[in-house]
């Protein structure tokens, strides 16, 4: 380790106080008219590095970085002759405002971080599909073909019991389409124990009511029996809806009806499983999966693509040919359809190797401890107060509540958290008991190097 990598005492204090880092300015050395020595915007934009970036990500984006760097120089945060360098360093990696984030929260499916990260296979498929692609064309015959046919085929291969599949924008859209196509102006029979709020104030009963379907509530919050459903089913019934209470758990004096107990009532049973597992996941025995639901007799299953399935944001509908066709042919289906990049990512997720979500779920805790130990040692060598600690990770994404995944983390002083968050790449940790924890279960192992570098940057 070079001496320059060690934290000088002044910076250690800044870290401890959570202040922005950077070398201290020798303000005395600045001339009184230092302000005027800041280069003009057009001069800075002519810097070859910034000119190249303008061609790549757009002049407006580069200009914004330049203006921000000039402002920092005016505020005395950086020397006037460092404005171009600061602008180059602050350039976003793409023309989009979305920044790459290393998810060290220990929450595998973090809703605010876009839920499931895509596999390399899915990212490659997205890159190819982002250009002109045969999403709706048969290159053999030159004629129009069924949109997304290979993604739908992939789903059906994984869930052979499903006769047909359809893909929409998200899990909520799948429910809306089912409610509209099968129950608008009629009734959806639903247990009072399954009137779920998904998150951010969105409530499934309100979503369903917005389609023009009427909710026929049965049972009580804690107990609903098959007889309750049977008594409510009638000429007005569009379907029975079973909603997996994915983000909460009810224990004690409870009773629910299984799908298998409801399939003989002469009306379709729709199961909203949420998580998107296509087949059972042994590590999460309480999470429902599409194959088992269909086997139990569900006529339709709806799910999200970006939860435990580990794919892109989308909603998946699997089930009987006739019902799926009624959904797919409904005029609203056009408004809910997904783009070619989603179809590509979904197919590659379903056909490809284990997703990052599956990898994280199955990661061996001993390996996580070793990674945490190596990372902490490297950061300590760099002068940081870092230590490897035990941690508890969670599935997240409104799934598998109460499931604790043993994990390991690197523990840093709490003030590191906001600085890591503002870095590039941004690192999201978790603040617990006055320490900033970087939980490695949600970090793919191939990001350990980037994570170490991002943390070491705090010492500069
Ligand atoms: C997450 C979830 C939804 C909503 O799915 P989105 O993909 O977020 O629209 C609906 N129902 C259940 C049971 C869920 O868990």
Short mmCIF file of C-alpha atoms and ligand atoms in Angstrom, two decimals:
data_model
loop_
_atom_site.label_atom_id
_atom_site.label_comp_id
_atom_site.label_asym_id
_atom_site.label_seq_id
_atom_site.Cartn_x
_atom_site.Cartn_y
_atom_site.Cartn_z
CA UNK A 1 0.00 0.00 0.00
CA UNK A 2 1.27 3.45 -0.86
CA UNK A 3 1.22 6.11 1.76
CA UNK A 4 -1.16 8.08 -0.45
CA UNK A 5 -3.73 5.33 0.03
CA UNK A 6 -3.73 5.80 3.79
CA UNK A 7 -6.39 8.05 5.24
CA UNK A 8 -4.79 11.29 6.39
CA UNK A 9 -6.11 12.37 9.77
CA UNK A 10 -8.12 15.24 8.33
CA UNK A 11 -9.98 12.92 5.96
CA UNK A 12 -10.64 10.36 8.65
CA UNK A 13 -12.37 13.15 10.53
CA UNK A 14 -14.38 14.04 7.47
CA UNK A 15 -15.40 10.42 7.07
CA UNK A 16 -16.38 10.37 10.71
CA UNK A 17 -18.44 13.53 10.32
CA UNK A 18 -20.03 12.35 7.07
CA UNK A 19 -18.75 15.35 5.16
CA UNK A 20 -17.89 15.21 1.50
CA UNK A 21 -14.29 14.14 1.09
CA UNK A 22 -11.63 15.27 -1.32
CA UNK A 23 -8.29 16.81 -0.57
CA UNK A 24 -8.41 19.92 1.53
CA UNK A 25 -8.01 23.02 -0.56
CA UNK A 26 -5.08 25.19 0.18
CA UNK A 27 -7.25 28.26 0.13
CA UNK A 28 -4.33 30.59 0.89
CA UNK A 29 -2.81 29.59 -2.46
CA UNK A 30 -5.85 30.81 -4.39
CA UNK A 31 -5.47 34.29 -5.83
CA UNK A 32 -8.11 36.72 -4.75
CA UNK A 33 -9.47 36.75 -8.31
CA UNK A 34 -9.44 32.95 -8.48
CA UNK A 35 -13.03 33.17 -9.64
CA UNK A 36 -12.01 34.65 -12.97
CA UNK A 37 -9.55 31.90 -13.73
CA UNK A 38 -12.35 29.34 -14.15
CA UNK A 39 -12.47 28.47 -17.84
CA UNK A 40 -15.57 29.37 -19.85
CA UNK A 41 -18.09 26.67 -20.70
CA UNK A 42 -17.32 26.63 -24.44
CA UNK A 43 -13.59 26.36 -23.75
CA UNK A 44 -14.19 23.44 -21.41
CA UNK A 45 -16.50 21.72 -23.90
CA UNK A 46 -13.61 21.79 -26.40
CA UNK A 47 -11.55 19.57 -24.07
CA UNK A 48 -11.09 16.40 -26.20
CA UNK A 49 -12.42 14.16 -23.42
CA UNK A 50 -15.56 16.25 -23.03
CA UNK A 51 -16.00 16.66 -26.78
CA UNK A 52 -15.85 12.87 -27.20
CA UNK A 53 -18.39 12.43 -24.41
CA UNK A 54 -20.71 14.98 -26.02
CA UNK A 55 -20.74 12.83 -29.17
CA UNK A 56 -21.45 9.72 -27.12
CA UNK A 57 -23.98 10.82 -24.50
CA UNK A 58 -25.15 14.21 -25.75
CA UNK A 59 -23.96 17.80 -25.42
CA UNK A 60 -26.63 18.74 -22.88
CA UNK A 61 -25.56 15.99 -20.47
CA UNK A 62 -21.88 16.97 -20.75
CA UNK A 63 -22.68 20.65 -20.37
CA UNK A 64 -24.55 19.95 -17.16
CA UNK A 65 -21.43 18.21 -15.76
CA UNK A 66 -19.27 21.17 -16.82
CA UNK A 67 -21.59 23.72 -15.24
CA UNK A 68 -21.68 21.70 -12.01
CA UNK A 69 -17.85 21.54 -11.95
CA UNK A 70 -17.60 25.30 -12.53
CA UNK A 71 -19.97 25.82 -9.62
CA UNK A 72 -17.77 23.66 -7.40
CA UNK A 73 -14.73 25.71 -8.37
CA UNK A 74 -16.57 28.95 -7.63
CA UNK A 75 -17.50 27.56 -4.23
CA UNK A 76 -13.83 26.83 -3.60
CA UNK A 77 -14.35 23.07 -3.44
CA UNK A 78 -11.88 22.41 -6.28
CA UNK A 79 -9.07 24.52 -7.80
CA UNK A 80 -10.04 26.45 -10.94
CA UNK A 81 -7.62 24.45 -13.07
CA UNK A 82 -9.29 21.19 -12.01
CA UNK A 83 -12.68 22.03 -13.52
CA UNK A 84 -12.23 19.99 -16.71
CA UNK A 85 -10.97 16.98 -14.75
CA UNK A 86 -13.85 17.27 -12.29
CA UNK A 87 -16.36 17.48 -15.15
CA UNK A 88 -14.85 14.38 -16.79
CA UNK A 89 -14.99 12.51 -13.50
CA UNK A 90 -18.60 13.53 -12.93
CA UNK A 91 -19.79 12.46 -16.39
CA UNK A 92 -22.63 9.98 -16.15
CA UNK A 93 -21.88 6.61 -17.79
CA UNK A 94 -24.85 6.94 -20.13
CA UNK A 95 -27.25 9.56 -21.43
CA UNK A 96 -29.84 8.32 -18.94
CA UNK A 97 -30.28 9.68 -15.46
CA UNK A 98 -30.37 6.14 -14.10
CA UNK A 99 -27.11 5.29 -12.34
CA UNK A 100 -25.58 1.90 -11.69
CA UNK A 101 -25.91 0.92 -8.04
CA UNK A 102 -24.18 -1.85 -6.14
CA UNK A 103 -26.94 -3.34 -4.02
CA UNK A 104 -25.30 -4.06 -0.67
CA UNK A 105 -28.56 -3.68 1.27
CA UNK A 106 -28.93 -7.42 1.80
CA UNK A 107 -32.41 -7.15 0.28
CA UNK A 108 -32.22 -9.32 -2.81
CA UNK A 109 -35.20 -7.78 -4.59
CA UNK A 110 -35.03 -4.12 -3.63
CA UNK A 111 -38.06 -2.38 -5.11
CA UNK A 112 -36.38 1.04 -5.10
CA UNK A 113 -33.39 -0.46 -6.94
CA UNK A 114 -35.53 -1.93 -9.70
CA UNK A 115 -36.13 -5.35 -8.10
CA UNK A 116 -34.38 -8.24 -9.87
CA UNK A 117 -31.06 -7.48 -11.57
CA UNK A 118 -30.94 -9.15 -14.98
CA UNK A 119 -28.60 -12.04 -15.74
CA UNK A 120 -25.78 -11.53 -18.23
CA UNK A 121 -27.78 -13.73 -20.61
CA UNK A 122 -30.78 -11.42 -20.32
CA UNK A 123 -28.66 -8.27 -20.73
CA UNK A 124 -27.12 -9.69 -23.90
CA UNK A 125 -30.57 -10.52 -25.24
CA UNK A 126 -31.76 -6.99 -24.46
CA UNK A 127 -28.79 -5.50 -26.28
CA UNK A 128 -29.59 -7.52 -29.41
CA UNK A 129 -33.33 -6.83 -29.25
CA UNK A 130 -32.76 -3.11 -28.78
CA UNK A 131 -32.06 -2.73 -32.49
CA UNK A 132 -34.35 -3.85 -35.30
CA UNK A 133 -35.43 -7.37 -34.41
CA UNK A 134 -37.91 -10.03 -35.57
CA UNK A 135 -40.25 -9.58 -32.60
CA UNK A 136 -43.31 -9.75 -34.86
CA UNK A 137 -41.92 -11.16 -38.09
CA UNK A 138 -41.19 -14.65 -39.38
CA UNK A 139 -37.89 -14.28 -41.21
CA UNK A 140 -38.47 -17.65 -42.90
CA UNK A 141 -41.65 -16.64 -44.68
CA UNK A 142 -41.27 -12.89 -44.49
CA UNK A 143 -44.75 -12.64 -42.98
CA UNK A 144 -46.01 -11.17 -39.78
CA UNK A 145 -45.70 -13.58 -36.85
CA UNK A 146 -47.06 -13.80 -33.31
CA UNK A 147 -45.39 -11.15 -31.19
CA UNK A 148 -43.00 -12.57 -28.61
CA UNK A 149 -43.70 -16.16 -29.67
CA UNK A 150 -40.34 -17.51 -28.50
CA UNK A 151 -40.67 -15.92 -25.04
CA UNK A 152 -44.13 -17.45 -24.68
CA UNK A 153 -42.79 -20.82 -25.86
CA UNK A 154 -40.02 -20.62 -23.24
CA UNK A 155 -42.59 -20.09 -20.48
CA UNK A 156 -44.68 -23.02 -21.68
CA UNK A 157 -41.63 -25.28 -21.83
CA UNK A 158 -40.87 -24.48 -18.20
CA UNK A 159 -44.52 -24.91 -17.16
CA UNK A 160 -45.87 -27.67 -19.41
CA UNK A 161 -49.15 -27.77 -17.52
CA UNK A 162 -50.01 -24.30 -18.85
CA UNK A 163 -51.77 -24.50 -22.21
CA UNK A 164 -51.08 -20.88 -23.06
CA UNK A 165 -49.18 -17.83 -21.84
CA UNK A 166 -49.48 -14.08 -22.15
CA UNK A 167 -47.15 -11.30 -21.04
CA UNK A 168 -48.09 -7.78 -19.92
CA UNK A 169 -46.38 -4.83 -18.24
CA UNK A 170 -46.36 -6.04 -14.64
CA UNK A 171 -48.20 -8.20 -12.16
CA UNK A 172 -50.79 -5.52 -11.55
CA UNK A 173 -51.51 -5.31 -15.28
CA UNK A 174 -52.05 -9.07 -15.41
CA UNK A 175 -54.68 -8.74 -12.68
CA UNK A 176 -56.32 -5.76 -14.36
CA UNK A 177 -56.50 -7.61 -17.66
CA UNK A 178 -57.97 -10.73 -16.03
CA UNK A 179 -60.53 -8.65 -14.12
CA UNK A 180 -61.51 -6.63 -17.19
CA UNK A 181 -61.71 -9.54 -19.62
CA UNK A 182 -63.41 -12.00 -17.26
CA UNK A 183 -65.36 -9.97 -14.72
CA UNK A 184 -66.11 -6.39 -15.85
CA UNK A 185 -69.67 -5.62 -14.69
CA UNK A 186 -69.69 -8.89 -12.79
CA UNK A 187 -68.24 -10.20 -9.53
CA UNK A 188 -64.82 -11.28 -8.36
CA UNK A 189 -65.09 -13.47 -5.29
CA UNK A 190 -62.21 -12.75 -2.93
CA UNK A 191 -61.41 -13.52 0.71
CA UNK A 192 -61.28 -10.65 3.20
CA UNK A 193 -57.94 -12.10 4.28
CA UNK A 194 -56.48 -11.47 0.84
CA UNK A 195 -57.35 -7.82 0.30
CA UNK A 196 -53.70 -6.89 -0.01
CA UNK A 197 -51.90 -3.57 -0.32
CA UNK A 198 -48.95 -4.28 -2.63
CA UNK A 199 -46.87 -1.24 -1.72
CA UNK A 200 -46.62 2.51 -2.27
CA UNK A 201 -50.33 2.77 -1.46
CA UNK A 202 -51.50 0.46 -4.26
CA UNK A 203 -54.22 -1.88 -3.13
CA UNK A 204 -55.36 -4.92 -5.05
CA UNK A 205 -59.08 -4.46 -4.20
CA UNK A 206 -58.98 -0.88 -5.51
CA UNK A 207 -57.12 -1.98 -8.62
CA UNK A 208 -59.78 -4.61 -9.30
CA UNK A 209 -62.67 -2.23 -8.63
CA UNK A 210 -61.14 0.26 -11.08
CA UNK A 211 -61.81 -2.24 -13.89
CA UNK A 212 -65.56 -2.12 -13.34
CA UNK A 213 -65.68 -5.51 -11.65
CA UNK A 214 -67.49 -5.76 -8.31
CA UNK A 215 -65.74 -7.38 -5.39
CA UNK A 216 -67.71 -10.04 -3.60
CA UNK A 217 -65.89 -10.27 -0.28
CA UNK A 218 -66.12 -13.54 1.61
CA UNK A 219 -64.98 -14.78 5.02
CA UNK A 220 -63.19 -12.69 7.61
CA UNK A 221 -59.71 -11.25 7.92
CA UNK A 222 -58.36 -14.37 9.61
CA UNK A 223 -60.70 -17.11 8.46
CA UNK A 224 -62.30 -18.01 5.15
CA UNK A 225 -63.58 -21.48 4.34
CA UNK A 226 -64.42 -23.17 1.02
CA UNK A 227 -68.09 -22.93 2.06
CA UNK A 228 -67.82 -19.14 2.18
CA UNK A 229 -66.75 -19.17 -1.47
CA UNK A 230 -69.40 -21.71 -2.45
CA UNK A 231 -72.14 -19.56 -0.90
CA UNK A 232 -70.99 -16.49 -2.82
CA UNK A 233 -70.57 -18.05 -6.24
CA UNK A 234 -73.51 -17.51 -8.57
CA UNK A 235 -74.67 -16.24 -11.93
CA UNK A 236 -72.83 -12.94 -11.37
CA UNK A 237 -69.45 -14.52 -10.67
CA UNK A 238 -66.67 -13.72 -13.13
CA UNK A 239 -64.05 -15.66 -11.24
CA UNK A 240 -62.70 -16.53 -7.82
CA UNK A 241 -59.47 -14.73 -7.06
CA UNK A 242 -56.84 -16.16 -4.73
CA UNK A 243 -54.21 -13.56 -3.84
CA UNK A 244 -50.97 -14.70 -2.24
CA UNK A 245 -50.42 -12.51 0.85
CA UNK A 246 -46.84 -12.03 -0.31
CA UNK A 247 -45.73 -9.18 1.93
CA UNK A 248 -47.20 -10.15 5.28
CA UNK A 249 -47.87 -13.23 7.34
CA UNK A 250 -50.89 -14.08 9.37
CA UNK A 251 -50.51 -16.55 12.22
CA UNK A 252 -52.73 -17.83 15.00
CA UNK A 253 -56.40 -18.68 14.56
CA UNK A 254 -56.43 -18.60 10.77
CA UNK A 255 -57.99 -20.58 7.97
CA UNK A 256 -57.87 -20.12 4.24
CA UNK A 257 -59.12 -22.14 1.32
CA UNK A 258 -56.62 -23.75 -1.03
CA UNK A 259 -57.02 -23.46 -4.77
CA UNK A 260 -57.76 -27.20 -4.91
CA UNK A 261 -60.77 -26.69 -2.64
CA UNK A 262 -62.29 -24.08 -4.96
CA UNK A 263 -61.97 -25.58 -8.42
CA UNK A 264 -65.21 -27.54 -8.31
CA UNK A 265 -67.50 -24.51 -8.03
CA UNK A 266 -68.06 -24.11 -11.76
CA UNK A 267 -66.27 -20.77 -12.13
CA UNK A 268 -62.66 -20.00 -13.07
CA UNK A 269 -60.14 -19.77 -10.23
CA UNK A 270 -57.43 -17.18 -10.81
CA UNK A 271 -54.34 -17.40 -8.59
CA UNK A 272 -52.21 -14.28 -8.18
CA UNK A 273 -48.94 -15.73 -6.90
CA UNK A 274 -46.97 -12.50 -7.06
CA UNK A 275 -43.46 -13.91 -6.75
CA UNK A 276 -43.24 -15.40 -10.23
CA UNK A 277 -41.72 -18.73 -9.25
CA UNK A 278 -42.50 -21.06 -12.16
CA UNK A 279 -41.66 -24.21 -10.20
CA UNK A 280 -41.19 -24.85 -6.46
CA UNK A 281 -38.17 -23.28 -4.75
CA UNK A 282 -37.03 -25.60 -1.94
CA UNK A 283 -35.49 -22.73 0.04
CA UNK A 284 -38.83 -20.90 0.08
CA UNK A 285 -41.43 -23.58 0.81
CA UNK A 286 -44.15 -21.00 1.57
CA UNK A 287 -43.85 -19.23 -1.80
CA UNK A 288 -46.41 -20.47 -4.32
CA UNK A 289 -45.32 -21.37 -7.85
CA UNK A 290 -47.16 -21.42 -11.15
CA UNK A 291 -46.73 -25.14 -11.89
CA UNK A 292 -48.09 -26.22 -8.50
CA UNK A 293 -51.02 -23.80 -8.71
CA UNK A 294 -52.03 -25.13 -12.12
CA UNK A 295 -51.62 -28.67 -10.85
CA UNK A 296 -53.93 -27.81 -7.94
CA UNK A 297 -56.50 -26.79 -10.51
CA UNK A 298 -56.10 -23.03 -10.92
CA UNK A 299 -57.43 -21.98 -14.32
CA UNK A 300 -55.16 -18.93 -14.56
CA UNK A 301 -52.04 -17.89 -12.71
CA UNK A 302 -50.76 -14.31 -12.67
CA UNK A 303 -47.30 -13.28 -11.49
CA UNK A 304 -44.56 -10.67 -11.69
CA UNK A 305 -41.48 -11.14 -13.84
CA UNK A 306 -39.06 -9.16 -11.71
CA UNK A 307 -39.49 -10.80 -8.33
CA UNK A 308 -38.26 -14.34 -7.66
CA UNK A 309 -38.34 -15.20 -11.35
CA UNK A 310 -35.38 -12.84 -11.57
CA UNK A 311 -36.31 -11.26 -14.88
CA UNK A 312 -37.47 -7.93 -16.29
CA UNK A 313 -40.49 -6.03 -15.03
CA UNK A 314 -43.48 -7.74 -16.60
CA UNK A 315 -46.62 -9.62 -15.70
CA UNK A 316 -47.06 -13.24 -16.65
CA UNK A 317 -50.35 -15.01 -17.25
CA UNK A 318 -50.34 -18.79 -17.55
CA UNK A 319 -53.27 -21.15 -17.85
CA UNK A 320 -56.02 -22.61 -19.98
CA UNK A 321 -56.04 -21.84 -23.68
CA UNK A 322 -59.53 -20.29 -23.77
CA UNK A 323 -59.06 -18.01 -20.79
CA UNK A 324 -55.62 -16.82 -21.87
CA UNK A 325 -56.99 -16.14 -25.34
CA UNK A 326 -59.83 -14.06 -23.88
CA UNK A 327 -57.24 -11.94 -22.10
CA UNK A 328 -54.83 -11.69 -25.03
CA UNK A 329 -57.64 -10.72 -27.46
CA UNK A 330 -59.22 -8.13 -25.18
CA UNK A 331 -58.76 -4.58 -26.53
CA UNK A 332 -57.07 -3.58 -23.27
CA UNK A 333 -54.30 -6.13 -23.95
CA UNK A 334 -52.85 -3.77 -26.53
CA UNK A 335 -52.47 -1.06 -23.91
CA UNK A 336 -50.69 -3.41 -21.54
CA UNK A 337 -48.35 -5.13 -23.98
CA UNK A 338 -44.62 -5.24 -23.37
CA UNK A 339 -41.79 -4.10 -25.58
CA UNK A 340 -39.33 -6.23 -27.49
CA UNK A 341 -36.58 -5.72 -24.90
CA UNK A 342 -38.79 -7.05 -22.13
CA UNK A 343 -39.68 -10.10 -24.22
CA UNK A 344 -36.00 -10.71 -24.95
CA UNK A 345 -35.00 -10.37 -21.29
CA UNK A 346 -37.86 -12.59 -20.14
CA UNK A 347 -37.04 -15.37 -22.58
CA UNK A 348 -33.33 -15.26 -21.74
CA UNK A 349 -34.19 -15.31 -18.03
CA UNK A 350 -36.41 -18.35 -18.44
CA UNK A 351 -34.08 -20.25 -20.80
CA UNK A 352 -30.77 -19.01 -19.47
CA UNK A 353 -28.53 -20.00 -16.55
CA UNK A 354 -29.37 -19.28 -12.91
CA UNK A 355 -30.41 -15.68 -12.42
CA UNK A 356 -28.52 -13.34 -10.08
CA UNK A 357 -31.54 -13.57 -7.77
CA UNK A 358 -31.31 -17.37 -7.62
CA UNK A 359 -27.55 -17.18 -7.15
CA UNK A 360 -27.98 -14.75 -4.27
CA UNK A 361 -30.71 -16.86 -2.68
CA UNK A 362 -28.56 -19.99 -2.86
CA UNK A 363 -25.22 -18.37 -1.99
CA UNK A 364 -23.33 -20.39 0.62
CA UNK A 365 -23.00 -18.39 3.85
CA UNK A 366 -19.44 -19.67 4.36
CA UNK A 367 -18.47 -18.18 1.01
CA UNK A 368 -20.17 -14.92 1.93
CA UNK A 369 -18.11 -14.84 5.15
CA UNK A 370 -14.91 -15.39 3.19
CA UNK A 371 -15.78 -12.60 0.77
CA UNK A 372 -16.57 -10.27 3.66
CA UNK A 373 -13.29 -11.18 5.35
CA UNK A 374 -11.24 -10.53 2.21
CA UNK A 375 -13.01 -7.25 1.50
CA UNK A 376 -12.69 -6.00 5.09
CA UNK A 377 -8.97 -6.86 5.14
CA UNK A 378 -8.40 -4.96 1.91
CA UNK A 379 -10.25 -1.92 3.22
CA UNK A 380 -8.41 -2.03 6.56
CA UNK A 381 -5.15 -2.10 4.61
CA UNK A 382 -6.39 1.05 2.92
CA UNK A 383 -6.83 2.69 6.30
CA UNK A 384 -10.55 2.25 6.77
CA UNK A 385 -12.30 1.14 9.92
CA UNK A 386 -13.73 -1.99 8.27
CA UNK A 387 -14.59 -5.35 9.78
CA UNK A 388 -16.37 -8.47 8.64
CA UNK A 389 -19.56 -9.20 10.56
CA UNK A 390 -22.47 -11.63 10.50
CA UNK A 391 -25.60 -10.29 8.88
CA UNK A 392 -29.17 -11.19 8.03
CA UNK A 393 -30.42 -10.74 4.49
CA UNK A 394 -33.98 -10.85 3.15
CA UNK A 395 -35.70 -11.71 -0.10
CA UNK A 396 -37.58 -8.38 -0.32
CA UNK A 397 -39.65 -7.17 -3.24
CA UNK A 398 -42.70 -7.81 -1.12
CA UNK A 399 -41.89 -11.52 -1.03
CA UNK A 400 -41.13 -14.21 1.52
CA UNK A 401 -41.80 -12.08 4.62
CA UNK A 402 -40.10 -13.37 7.72
CA UNK A 403 -37.58 -15.43 5.77
CA UNK A 404 -34.12 -14.65 7.16
CA UNK A 405 -31.14 -15.50 4.97
CA UNK A 406 -27.92 -15.89 6.95
CA UNK A 407 -25.35 -13.57 5.47
CA UNK A 408 -22.10 -11.70 5.99
CA UNK A 409 -21.31 -8.02 5.68
CA UNK A 410 -18.51 -5.51 5.85
CA UNK A 411 -19.17 -3.04 8.64
CA UNK A 412 -17.99 0.56 8.21
CA UNK A 413 -18.53 3.77 10.18
CA UNK A 414 -22.09 4.98 9.67
CA UNK A 415 -21.06 8.27 7.99
CA UNK A 416 -19.72 6.23 5.07
CA UNK A 417 -23.29 5.39 4.04
CA UNK A 418 -24.30 8.71 2.44
CA UNK A 419 -20.89 9.12 0.81
CA UNK A 420 -21.05 5.64 -0.71
CA UNK A 421 -24.56 6.35 -1.91
CA UNK A 422 -23.39 9.47 -3.74
CA UNK A 423 -20.37 7.77 -5.31
CA UNK A 424 -19.98 6.32 -8.79
CA UNK A 425 -20.92 3.56 -8.90
CA UNK A 426 -23.31 4.27 -6.07
CA UNK A 427 -23.20 1.77 -3.24
CA UNK A 428 -26.35 1.23 -1.18
CA UNK A 429 -25.63 -0.31 2.19
CA UNK A 430 -27.81 -0.65 5.26
CA UNK A 431 -27.42 1.37 8.43
CA UNK A 432 -27.78 -0.77 11.53
CA UNK A 433 -26.79 -0.01 15.14
CA UNK A 434 -24.72 2.99 14.14
CA UNK A 435 -22.71 1.16 11.49
CA UNK A 436 -22.95 1.08 7.70
CA UNK A 437 -23.27 -2.58 6.68
CA UNK A 438 -22.41 -3.74 3.17
CA UNK A 439 -24.25 -7.07 2.98
CA UNK A 440 -22.68 -9.35 0.40
CA UNK A 441 -25.63 -11.66 -0.24
CA UNK A 442 -27.21 -9.10 -2.55
CA UNK A 443 -23.87 -8.30 -4.26
CA UNK A 444 -22.94 -10.62 -7.14
CA UNK A 445 -19.40 -11.94 -6.45
CA UNK A 446 -18.10 -10.41 -9.67
CA UNK A 447 -18.89 -6.96 -8.22
CA UNK A 448 -16.60 -7.38 -5.20
CA UNK A 449 -13.75 -5.58 -6.98
CA UNK A 450 -15.95 -2.63 -7.93
CA UNK A 451 -17.33 -2.52 -4.40
CA UNK A 452 -13.84 -2.45 -2.87
CA UNK A 453 -12.76 0.34 -5.22
CA UNK A 454 -15.90 2.36 -4.49
CA UNK A 455 -15.26 2.13 -0.74
CA UNK A 456 -11.53 2.84 -1.09
CA UNK A 457 -12.44 6.02 -2.94
CA UNK A 458 -13.62 7.33 0.44
CA UNK A 459 -9.98 7.57 1.46
CA UNK A 460 -9.13 9.93 -1.36
C1 LIG B 1 -46.03 -7.86 -6.32
C2 LIG B 1 -47.40 -8.36 -6.36
C3 LIG B 1 -48.34 -7.82 -7.26
C4 LIG B 1 -47.99 -6.68 -8.18
O1 LIG B 1 -47.06 -7.05 -9.13
P1 LIG B 1 -46.25 -5.89 -9.88
O2 LIG B 1 -45.38 -6.66 -10.83
O3 LIG B 1 -45.51 -5.16 -8.84
O4 LIG B 1 -47.24 -5.05 -10.58
C5 LIG B 1 -49.60 -8.34 -7.27
N1 LIG B 1 -49.94 -9.34 -6.44
C6 LIG B 1 -49.08 -9.90 -5.58
C7 LIG B 1 -49.54 -11.02 -4.72
C8 LIG B 1 -47.79 -9.43 -5.51
O5 LIG B 1 -46.93 -9.98 -4.65
#
